[in-house]
């Protein structure tokens, strides 16, 4: 319930801002990818300005996510190594527990 309320409190203002940006930036803008001949229609794209804004935000999110993922690679590697080591120690403990049970079952109790 609290998670849903927090999502509404965060996502609703973001949605409002995105809608306002979309309505305010409806003008068609030409993005020319040829710096020497901007009038060249082969390397130019015409779209509403908010499309470019959204694409820039999406591109930033993807680049930021990739940078974070690569930066945290050493932590993921360490977690994998420690998980393998934990499994090794778990199997070692299980082997010793089995051996202790065998020894305990073979022990002869002294008669009183």
CSV table of N, CA, C and O in Angstrom, one decimal:
chain,number,residue,atom,x,y,z
A,1,UNK,N,0.8,-1.2,0.0
A,1,UNK,CA,0.0,0.0,0.0
A,1,UNK,C,0.9,1.3,0.0
A,1,UNK,O,0.6,2.2,-0.8
A,2,UNK,N,1.9,1.3,0.8
A,2,UNK,CA,2.8,2.4,0.9
A,2,UNK,C,3.5,2.6,-0.4
A,2,UNK,O,3.7,3.7,-0.9
A,3,UNK,N,4.0,1.5,-1.0
A,3,UNK,CA,4.7,1.5,-2.2
A,3,UNK,C,3.8,2.1,-3.3
A,3,UNK,O,4.3,2.9,-4.1
A,4,UNK,N,2.6,1.8,-3.3
A,4,UNK,CA,1.7,2.3,-4.3
A,4,UNK,C,1.5,3.8,-4.1
A,4,UNK,O,1.5,4.6,-5.1
A,5,UNK,N,1.4,4.3,-2.9
A,5,UNK,CA,1.2,5.7,-2.6
A,5,UNK,C,2.5,6.5,-3.0
A,5,UNK,O,2.4,7.5,-3.7
A,6,UNK,N,3.7,5.9,-2.7
A,6,UNK,CA,4.9,6.5,-3.1
A,6,UNK,C,5.0,6.6,-4.6
A,6,UNK,O,5.4,7.6,-5.2
A,7,UNK,N,4.6,5.5,-5.3
A,7,UNK,CA,4.7,5.5,-6.8
A,7,UNK,C,3.8,6.6,-7.3
A,7,UNK,O,4.2,7.3,-8.3
A,8,UNK,N,2.6,6.8,-6.8
A,8,UNK,CA,1.7,7.8,-7.3
A,8,UNK,C,2.3,9.2,-7.0
A,8,UNK,O,2.2,10.1,-7.8
A,9,UNK,N,2.8,9.4,-5.8
A,9,UNK,CA,3.4,10.7,-5.5
A,9,UNK,C,4.6,11.0,-6.3
A,9,UNK,O,4.9,12.2,-6.5
A,10,UNK,N,5.3,10.0,-6.8
A,10,UNK,CA,6.5,10.3,-7.7
A,10,UNK,C,6.1,10.3,-9.1
A,10,UNK,O,6.5,11.2,-9.9
A,11,UNK,N,5.4,9.4,-9.6
A,11,UNK,CA,5.1,9.2,-11.0
A,11,UNK,C,4.1,10.2,-11.5
A,11,UNK,O,4.1,10.7,-12.7
A,12,UNK,N,3.1,10.7,-10.7
A,12,UNK,CA,2.1,11.6,-11.1
A,12,UNK,C,2.7,13.0,-11.5
A,12,UNK,O,2.5,13.5,-12.5
A,13,UNK,N,3.6,13.5,-10.6
A,13,UNK,CA,4.3,14.8,-11.0
A,13,UNK,C,5.1,14.6,-12.3
A,13,UNK,O,5.2,15.5,-13.1
A,14,UNK,N,5.8,13.5,-12.4
A,14,UNK,CA,6.6,13.3,-13.6
A,14,UNK,C,5.7,13.2,-14.9
A,14,UNK,O,6.1,13.8,-15.9
A,15,UNK,N,4.6,12.5,-14.8
A,15,UNK,CA,3.7,12.5,-15.9
A,15,UNK,C,3.1,13.8,-16.2
A,15,UNK,O,3.0,14.2,-17.4
A,16,UNK,N,2.8,14.6,-15.2
A,16,UNK,CA,2.3,16.0,-15.5
A,16,UNK,C,3.4,16.8,-16.2
A,16,UNK,O,3.1,17.5,-17.2
A,17,UNK,N,4.6,16.8,-15.8
A,17,UNK,CA,5.7,17.5,-16.4
A,17,UNK,C,5.9,17.1,-17.8
A,17,UNK,O,6.1,17.9,-18.7
A,18,UNK,N,5.9,15.8,-18.1
A,18,UNK,CA,6.0,15.3,-19.4
A,18,UNK,C,4.9,15.7,-20.4
A,18,UNK,O,5.1,16.0,-21.5
A,19,UNK,N,3.7,15.7,-19.8
A,19,UNK,CA,2.5,16.1,-20.7
A,19,UNK,C,2.7,17.6,-21.0
A,19,UNK,O,2.4,18.1,-22.1
A,20,UNK,N,3.1,18.4,-20.0
A,20,UNK,CA,3.2,19.9,-20.2
A,20,UNK,C,4.3,20.1,-21.2
A,20,UNK,O,4.2,21.0,-22.1
A,21,UNK,N,5.4,19.4,-21.1
A,21,UNK,CA,6.5,19.5,-22.1
A,21,UNK,C,6.1,19.1,-23.5
A,21,UNK,O,6.4,19.8,-24.5
A,22,UNK,N,5.3,18.1,-23.6
A,22,UNK,CA,4.8,17.6,-24.9
A,22,UNK,C,3.9,18.7,-25.5
A,22,UNK,O,3.9,18.9,-26.7
A,23,UNK,N,3.0,19.3,-24.7
A,23,UNK,CA,2.0,20.2,-25.3
A,23,UNK,C,2.8,21.5,-25.6
A,23,UNK,O,2.5,22.1,-26.7
A,24,UNK,N,3.7,21.9,-24.8
A,24,UNK,CA,4.4,23.2,-25.1
A,24,UNK,C,5.4,23.1,-26.2
A,24,UNK,O,5.8,24.2,-26.8
A,25,UNK,N,5.9,22.0,-26.5
A,25,UNK,CA,6.9,21.8,-27.6
A,25,UNK,C,6.5,21.0,-28.7
A,25,UNK,O,7.1,20.0,-29.2
A,26,UNK,N,5.3,21.4,-29.3
A,26,UNK,CA,4.8,20.6,-30.5
A,26,UNK,C,5.3,21.1,-31.8
A,26,UNK,O,5.0,20.5,-32.8
A,27,UNK,N,6.1,22.2,-31.8
A,27,UNK,CA,6.6,22.7,-33.1
A,27,UNK,C,7.5,21.7,-33.8
A,27,UNK,O,8.3,21.1,-33.1
A,28,UNK,N,7.4,21.7,-35.1
A,28,UNK,CA,8.2,20.8,-35.9
A,28,UNK,C,9.6,21.4,-35.9
A,28,UNK,O,9.8,22.6,-36.2
A,29,UNK,N,10.6,20.6,-35.7
A,29,UNK,CA,12.0,21.0,-35.7
A,29,UNK,C,12.8,20.0,-36.6
A,29,UNK,O,12.5,18.8,-36.5
A,30,UNK,N,13.7,20.6,-37.4
A,30,UNK,CA,14.5,19.7,-38.3
A,30,UNK,C,15.9,19.5,-37.6
A,30,UNK,O,16.6,20.4,-37.3
A,31,UNK,N,16.2,18.3,-37.5
A,31,UNK,CA,17.5,17.9,-37.0
A,31,UNK,C,18.4,17.5,-38.2
A,31,UNK,O,18.1,16.5,-38.8
A,32,UNK,N,19.4,18.4,-38.5
A,32,UNK,CA,20.3,18.1,-39.6
A,32,UNK,C,21.5,17.5,-39.1
A,32,UNK,O,22.2,18.0,-38.3
A,33,UNK,N,21.8,16.3,-39.7
A,33,UNK,CA,23.0,15.5,-39.3
A,33,UNK,C,24.2,15.8,-40.2
A,33,UNK,O,25.2,15.2,-39.9
A,34,UNK,N,24.0,16.6,-41.2
A,34,UNK,CA,25.1,17.0,-42.1
A,34,UNK,C,25.5,18.4,-41.8
A,34,UNK,O,24.8,19.4,-42.1
A,35,UNK,N,26.6,18.6,-41.0
A,35,UNK,CA,27.0,20.0,-40.6
A,35,UNK,C,27.4,20.9,-41.8
A,35,UNK,O,27.4,22.1,-41.7
A,36,UNK,N,27.8,20.3,-42.9
A,36,UNK,CA,28.3,21.1,-44.1
A,36,UNK,C,27.2,21.5,-45.0
A,36,UNK,O,27.3,22.6,-45.6
A,37,UNK,N,26.1,20.7,-45.1
A,37,UNK,CA,25.0,21.1,-45.9
A,37,UNK,C,23.7,20.8,-45.1
A,37,UNK,O,23.1,19.8,-45.2
A,38,UNK,N,23.3,21.7,-44.2
A,38,UNK,CA,22.1,21.5,-43.3
A,38,UNK,C,20.8,21.4,-44.1
A,38,UNK,O,19.9,20.8,-43.6
A,39,UNK,N,20.8,21.9,-45.3
A,39,UNK,CA,19.5,21.8,-46.1
A,39,UNK,C,19.4,20.4,-46.8
A,39,UNK,O,18.4,20.1,-47.4
A,40,UNK,N,20.4,19.5,-46.7
A,40,UNK,CA,20.4,18.2,-47.2
A,40,UNK,C,19.3,17.4,-46.5
A,40,UNK,O,19.3,17.2,-45.3
A,41,UNK,N,18.3,16.9,-47.3
A,41,UNK,CA,17.2,16.2,-46.7
A,41,UNK,C,17.5,14.7,-46.4
A,41,UNK,O,16.7,14.1,-45.8
A,42,UNK,N,18.6,14.2,-47.0
A,42,UNK,CA,18.9,12.8,-46.7
A,42,UNK,C,19.3,12.6,-45.3
A,42,UNK,O,18.9,11.6,-44.7
A,43,UNK,N,20.1,13.5,-44.7
A,43,UNK,CA,20.6,13.3,-43.4
A,43,UNK,C,19.8,14.3,-42.4
A,43,UNK,O,20.5,14.8,-41.5
A,44,UNK,N,18.6,14.5,-42.6
A,44,UNK,CA,17.8,15.4,-41.7
A,44,UNK,C,16.5,14.7,-41.3
A,44,UNK,O,15.9,13.9,-42.1
A,45,UNK,N,16.0,15.0,-40.1
A,45,UNK,CA,14.8,14.4,-39.6
A,45,UNK,C,14.0,15.5,-39.1
A,45,UNK,O,14.5,16.4,-38.3
A,46,UNK,N,12.7,15.6,-39.4
A,46,UNK,CA,11.8,16.6,-38.9
A,46,UNK,C,10.8,15.9,-38.0
A,46,UNK,O,10.1,14.9,-38.4
A,47,UNK,N,10.7,16.4,-36.8
A,47,UNK,CA,9.8,15.8,-35.8
A,47,UNK,C,9.4,16.9,-34.8
A,47,UNK,O,10.2,17.9,-34.7
A,48,UNK,N,8.4,16.7,-34.0
A,48,UNK,CA,8.1,17.7,-32.9
A,48,UNK,C,9.3,17.7,-31.9
A,48,UNK,O,9.9,16.7,-31.7
A,49,UNK,N,9.5,18.9,-31.3
A,49,UNK,CA,10.6,19.1,-30.5
A,49,UNK,C,10.6,18.1,-29.2
A,49,UNK,O,11.6,17.7,-28.8
A,50,UNK,N,9.4,17.9,-28.7
A,50,UNK,CA,9.3,17.0,-27.5
A,50,UNK,C,9.8,15.6,-27.8
A,50,UNK,O,10.3,14.9,-26.9
A,51,UNK,N,9.7,15.1,-29.1
A,51,UNK,CA,10.3,13.8,-29.5
A,51,UNK,C,11.8,13.8,-29.2
A,51,UNK,O,12.3,12.9,-28.7
A,52,UNK,N,12.5,14.9,-29.6
A,52,UNK,CA,13.9,15.0,-29.4
A,52,UNK,C,14.2,15.0,-27.9
A,52,UNK,O,15.2,14.4,-27.4
A,53,UNK,N,13.3,15.8,-27.1
A,53,UNK,CA,13.5,15.8,-25.7
A,53,UNK,C,13.4,14.4,-25.0
A,53,UNK,O,14.3,14.0,-24.2
A,54,UNK,N,12.4,13.7,-25.4
A,54,UNK,CA,12.2,12.3,-24.9
A,54,UNK,C,13.3,11.4,-25.3
A,54,UNK,O,13.8,10.6,-24.5
A,55,UNK,N,13.7,11.5,-26.6
A,55,UNK,CA,14.9,10.7,-27.0
A,55,UNK,C,16.1,11.0,-26.2
A,55,UNK,O,16.9,10.1,-25.9
A,56,UNK,N,16.4,12.3,-25.9
A,56,UNK,CA,17.6,12.6,-25.2
A,56,UNK,C,17.5,12.1,-23.7
A,56,UNK,O,18.5,11.6,-23.2
A,57,UNK,N,16.3,12.1,-23.1
A,57,UNK,CA,16.1,11.5,-21.8
A,57,UNK,C,16.3,10.0,-21.8
A,57,UNK,O,17.0,9.5,-21.0
A,58,UNK,N,15.7,9.4,-22.8
A,58,UNK,CA,15.9,7.9,-22.9
A,58,UNK,C,17.4,7.6,-23.1
A,58,UNK,O,17.9,6.6,-22.5
A,59,UNK,N,18.0,8.3,-24.0
A,59,UNK,CA,19.5,8.0,-24.3
A,59,UNK,C,20.3,8.2,-23.0
A,59,UNK,O,21.1,7.4,-22.7
A,60,UNK,N,20.0,9.3,-22.2
A,60,UNK,CA,20.7,9.5,-21.0
A,60,UNK,C,20.4,8.4,-20.0
A,60,UNK,O,21.4,8.0,-19.3
A,61,UNK,N,19.2,7.9,-19.9
A,61,UNK,CA,18.9,6.8,-19.0
A,61,UNK,C,19.7,5.5,-19.4
A,61,UNK,O,20.2,4.8,-18.5
A,62,UNK,N,19.7,5.3,-20.7
A,62,UNK,CA,20.4,4.1,-21.1
A,62,UNK,C,21.9,4.2,-20.9
A,62,UNK,O,22.6,3.3,-20.3
A,63,UNK,N,22.5,5.3,-21.2
A,63,UNK,CA,24.0,5.5,-21.0
A,63,UNK,C,24.3,5.5,-19.5
A,63,UNK,O,25.3,4.8,-19.0
A,64,UNK,N,23.4,6.1,-18.6
A,64,UNK,CA,23.6,6.1,-17.2
A,64,UNK,C,23.5,4.7,-16.6
A,64,UNK,O,24.3,4.2,-15.8
A,65,UNK,N,22.6,3.9,-17.1
A,65,UNK,CA,22.4,2.5,-16.7
A,65,UNK,C,23.6,1.7,-17.1
A,65,UNK,O,24.1,0.9,-16.3
A,66,UNK,N,24.1,1.8,-18.3
A,66,UNK,CA,25.2,1.1,-18.7
A,66,UNK,C,26.5,1.4,-17.9
A,66,UNK,O,27.3,0.6,-17.5
A,67,UNK,N,26.7,2.7,-17.6
A,67,UNK,CA,27.8,3.2,-16.8
A,67,UNK,C,27.7,2.6,-15.4
A,67,UNK,O,28.7,2.1,-14.9
A,68,UNK,N,26.5,2.6,-14.8
A,68,UNK,CA,26.4,2.0,-13.5
A,68,UNK,C,26.6,0.5,-13.5
A,68,UNK,O,27.3,-0.1,-12.6
A,69,UNK,N,26.1,-0.2,-14.6
A,69,UNK,CA,26.3,-1.6,-14.7
A,69,UNK,C,27.7,-2.0,-14.8
A,69,UNK,O,28.2,-2.9,-14.1
A,70,UNK,N,28.5,-1.3,-15.6
A,70,UNK,CA,29.9,-1.6,-15.7
A,70,UNK,C,30.7,-1.2,-14.5
A,70,UNK,O,31.6,-1.9,-14.1
A,71,UNK,N,30.3,-0.1,-13.8
A,71,UNK,CA,31.0,0.3,-12.6
A,71,UNK,C,30.8,-0.7,-11.5
A,71,UNK,O,31.7,-0.9,-10.6
A,72,UNK,N,29.6,-1.4,-11.5
A,72,UNK,CA,29.4,-2.3,-10.4
A,72,UNK,C,29.8,-3.7,-10.7
A,72,UNK,O,29.5,-4.7,-10.0
A,73,UNK,N,30.5,-3.9,-11.8
A,73,UNK,CA,30.9,-5.2,-12.3
A,73,UNK,C,31.8,-5.9,-11.2
A,73,UNK,O,31.7,-7.1,-11.0
A,74,UNK,N,32.7,-5.2,-10.6
A,74,UNK,CA,33.6,-5.8,-9.6
A,74,UNK,C,32.8,-6.3,-8.4
A,74,UNK,O,33.2,-7.3,-7.9
A,75,UNK,N,31.7,-5.6,-8.1
A,75,UNK,CA,30.9,-6.1,-6.9
A,75,UNK,C,30.2,-7.4,-7.3
A,75,UNK,O,30.0,-8.3,-6.5
A,76,UNK,N,29.7,-7.5,-8.6
A,76,UNK,CA,29.0,-8.7,-9.0
A,76,UNK,C,30.0,-9.9,-9.1
A,76,UNK,O,29.6,-11.0,-8.7
A,77,UNK,N,31.2,-9.6,-9.5
A,77,UNK,CA,32.2,-10.6,-9.6
A,77,UNK,C,32.5,-11.2,-8.2
A,77,UNK,O,32.6,-12.4,-8.0
A,78,UNK,N,32.7,-10.2,-7.3
A,78,UNK,CA,33.0,-10.6,-5.9
A,78,UNK,C,31.9,-11.5,-5.3
A,78,UNK,O,32.1,-12.5,-4.6
A,79,UNK,N,30.6,-11.1,-5.6
A,79,UNK,CA,29.5,-11.8,-5.1
A,79,UNK,C,29.5,-13.2,-5.7
A,79,UNK,O,29.1,-14.2,-5.0
A,80,UNK,N,29.8,-13.4,-7.0
A,80,UNK,CA,29.8,-14.7,-7.6
A,80,UNK,C,30.9,-15.6,-6.9
A,80,UNK,O,30.7,-16.7,-6.6
A,81,UNK,N,32.1,-15.0,-6.7
A,81,UNK,CA,33.2,-15.7,-6.1
A,81,UNK,C,32.8,-16.2,-4.7
A,81,UNK,O,33.1,-17.3,-4.3
A,82,UNK,N,32.2,-15.2,-3.9
A,82,UNK,CA,31.8,-15.6,-2.5
A,82,UNK,C,30.7,-16.6,-2.5
A,82,UNK,O,30.7,-17.4,-1.6
A,83,UNK,N,29.8,-16.6,-3.5
A,83,UNK,CA,28.8,-17.6,-3.6
A,83,UNK,C,29.4,-19.0,-3.8
A,83,UNK,O,28.9,-20.0,-3.2
A,84,UNK,N,30.3,-19.1,-4.7
A,84,UNK,CA,31.0,-20.4,-5.0
A,84,UNK,C,31.7,-20.8,-3.7
A,84,UNK,O,31.7,-22.0,-3.3
A,85,UNK,N,32.4,-19.9,-3.0
A,85,UNK,CA,33.1,-20.3,-1.8
A,85,UNK,C,32.1,-20.7,-0.7
A,85,UNK,O,32.4,-21.7,0.0
A,86,UNK,N,31.0,-20.1,-0.6
A,86,UNK,CA,30.0,-20.5,0.4
A,86,UNK,C,29.5,-21.9,0.1
A,86,UNK,O,29.3,-22.7,1.0
A,87,UNK,N,29.2,-22.2,-1.2
A,87,UNK,CA,28.8,-23.5,-1.5
A,87,UNK,C,29.9,-24.6,-1.2
A,87,UNK,O,29.6,-25.7,-0.7
A,88,UNK,N,31.1,-24.2,-1.4
A,88,UNK,CA,32.2,-25.1,-1.1
A,88,UNK,C,32.3,-25.4,0.4
A,88,UNK,O,32.4,-26.5,0.8
A,89,UNK,N,32.1,-24.3,1.2
A,89,UNK,CA,32.2,-24.5,2.7
A,89,UNK,C,30.9,-25.3,3.2
A,89,UNK,O,31.0,-26.0,4.1
A,90,UNK,N,29.8,-25.0,2.5
A,90,UNK,CA,28.6,-25.7,2.9
A,90,UNK,C,28.7,-27.2,2.6
A,90,UNK,O,28.4,-28.1,3.5
A,91,UNK,N,29.3,-27.6,1.5
A,91,UNK,CA,29.5,-29.0,1.2
A,91,UNK,C,30.5,-29.6,2.1
A,91,UNK,O,30.4,-30.8,2.5
A,92,UNK,N,31.6,-28.8,2.5
A,92,UNK,CA,32.6,-29.3,3.4
A,92,UNK,C,31.9,-29.6,4.8
A,92,UNK,O,32.2,-30.6,5.4
A,93,UNK,N,31.1,-28.7,5.2
A,93,UNK,CA,30.4,-28.9,6.5
A,93,UNK,C,29.5,-30.1,6.5
A,93,UNK,O,29.4,-30.9,7.4
A,94,UNK,N,28.8,-30.3,5.4
A,94,UNK,CA,27.9,-31.4,5.2
A,94,UNK,C,28.7,-32.7,5.2
A,94,UNK,O,28.3,-33.7,5.9
A,95,UNK,N,29.9,-32.7,4.6
A,95,UNK,CA,30.7,-33.9,4.6
A,95,UNK,C,31.2,-34.2,6.0
A,95,UNK,O,31.1,-35.4,6.5
A,96,UNK,N,31.6,-33.2,6.8
A,96,UNK,CA,32.0,-33.4,8.2
A,96,UNK,C,30.9,-33.9,9.1
A,96,UNK,O,31.1,-34.7,10.0
A,97,UNK,N,29.7,-33.3,8.8
A,97,UNK,CA,28.5,-33.7,9.6
A,97,UNK,C,28.2,-35.2,9.4
A,97,UNK,O,27.9,-35.9,10.3
A,98,UNK,N,28.3,-35.6,8.1
A,98,UNK,CA,28.0,-37.0,7.8
A,98,UNK,C,29.0,-37.9,8.5
A,98,UNK,O,28.7,-39.0,9.0
A,99,UNK,N,30.3,-37.5,8.4
A,99,UNK,CA,31.4,-38.3,9.0
A,99,UNK,C,31.2,-38.4,10.5
A,99,UNK,O,31.4,-39.4,11.1
A,100,UNK,N,30.8,-37.3,11.1
A,100,UNK,CA,30.6,-37.3,12.6
A,100,UNK,C,29.4,-38.2,13.0
A,100,UNK,O,29.5,-38.9,14.0
A,101,UNK,N,28.4,-38.2,12.2
A,101,UNK,CA,27.3,-39.1,12.5
A,101,UNK,C,27.7,-40.6,12.3
A,101,UNK,O,27.3,-41.4,13.1
A,102,UNK,N,28.5,-40.9,11.3
A,102,UNK,CA,29.0,-42.2,11.2
A,102,UNK,C,29.9,-42.6,12.4
A,102,UNK,O,29.7,-43.7,12.9
A,103,UNK,N,30.7,-41.8,12.8
A,103,UNK,CA,31.6,-42.1,13.9
A,103,UNK,C,30.8,-42.2,15.2
A,103,UNK,O,31.0,-43.1,16.0
A,104,UNK,N,29.8,-41.4,15.4
A,104,UNK,CA,28.9,-41.4,16.6
A,104,UNK,C,28.1,-42.7,16.6
A,104,UNK,O,27.9,-43.3,17.6
A,105,UNK,N,27.7,-43.2,15.4
A,105,UNK,CA,26.9,-44.4,15.4
A,105,UNK,C,27.8,-45.6,15.6
A,105,UNK,O,27.3,-46.7,16.1
A,106,UNK,N,29.1,-45.5,15.3
A,106,UNK,CA,29.9,-46.7,15.5
A,106,UNK,C,30.5,-46.7,16.9
A,106,UNK,O,31.1,-47.7,17.3
A,107,UNK,N,30.4,-45.6,17.7
A,107,UNK,CA,31.0,-45.6,19.0
A,107,UNK,C,30.3,-46.6,19.9
A,107,UNK,O,29.1,-46.7,19.9
A,108,UNK,N,31.1,-47.3,20.7
A,108,UNK,CA,30.5,-48.2,21.6
A,108,UNK,C,30.4,-47.5,23.0
A,108,UNK,O,31.3,-47.0,23.5
A,109,UNK,N,29.2,-47.6,23.5
A,109,UNK,CA,29.0,-47.0,24.8
A,109,UNK,C,29.5,-47.9,25.9
A,109,UNK,O,29.2,-49.1,25.8
A,110,UNK,N,30.2,-47.4,26.9
A,110,UNK,CA,30.7,-48.3,27.9
A,110,UNK,C,29.5,-48.8,28.8
A,110,UNK,O,28.6,-48.0,29.1
A,111,UNK,N,29.6,-50.0,29.3
A,111,UNK,CA,28.5,-50.5,30.1
A,111,UNK,C,28.8,-50.1,31.5
A,111,UNK,O,29.9,-50.2,32.0
A,112,UNK,N,27.7,-49.8,32.3
A,112,UNK,CA,27.9,-49.3,33.7
A,112,UNK,C,27.5,-50.4,34.6
A,112,UNK,O,26.8,-51.3,34.5
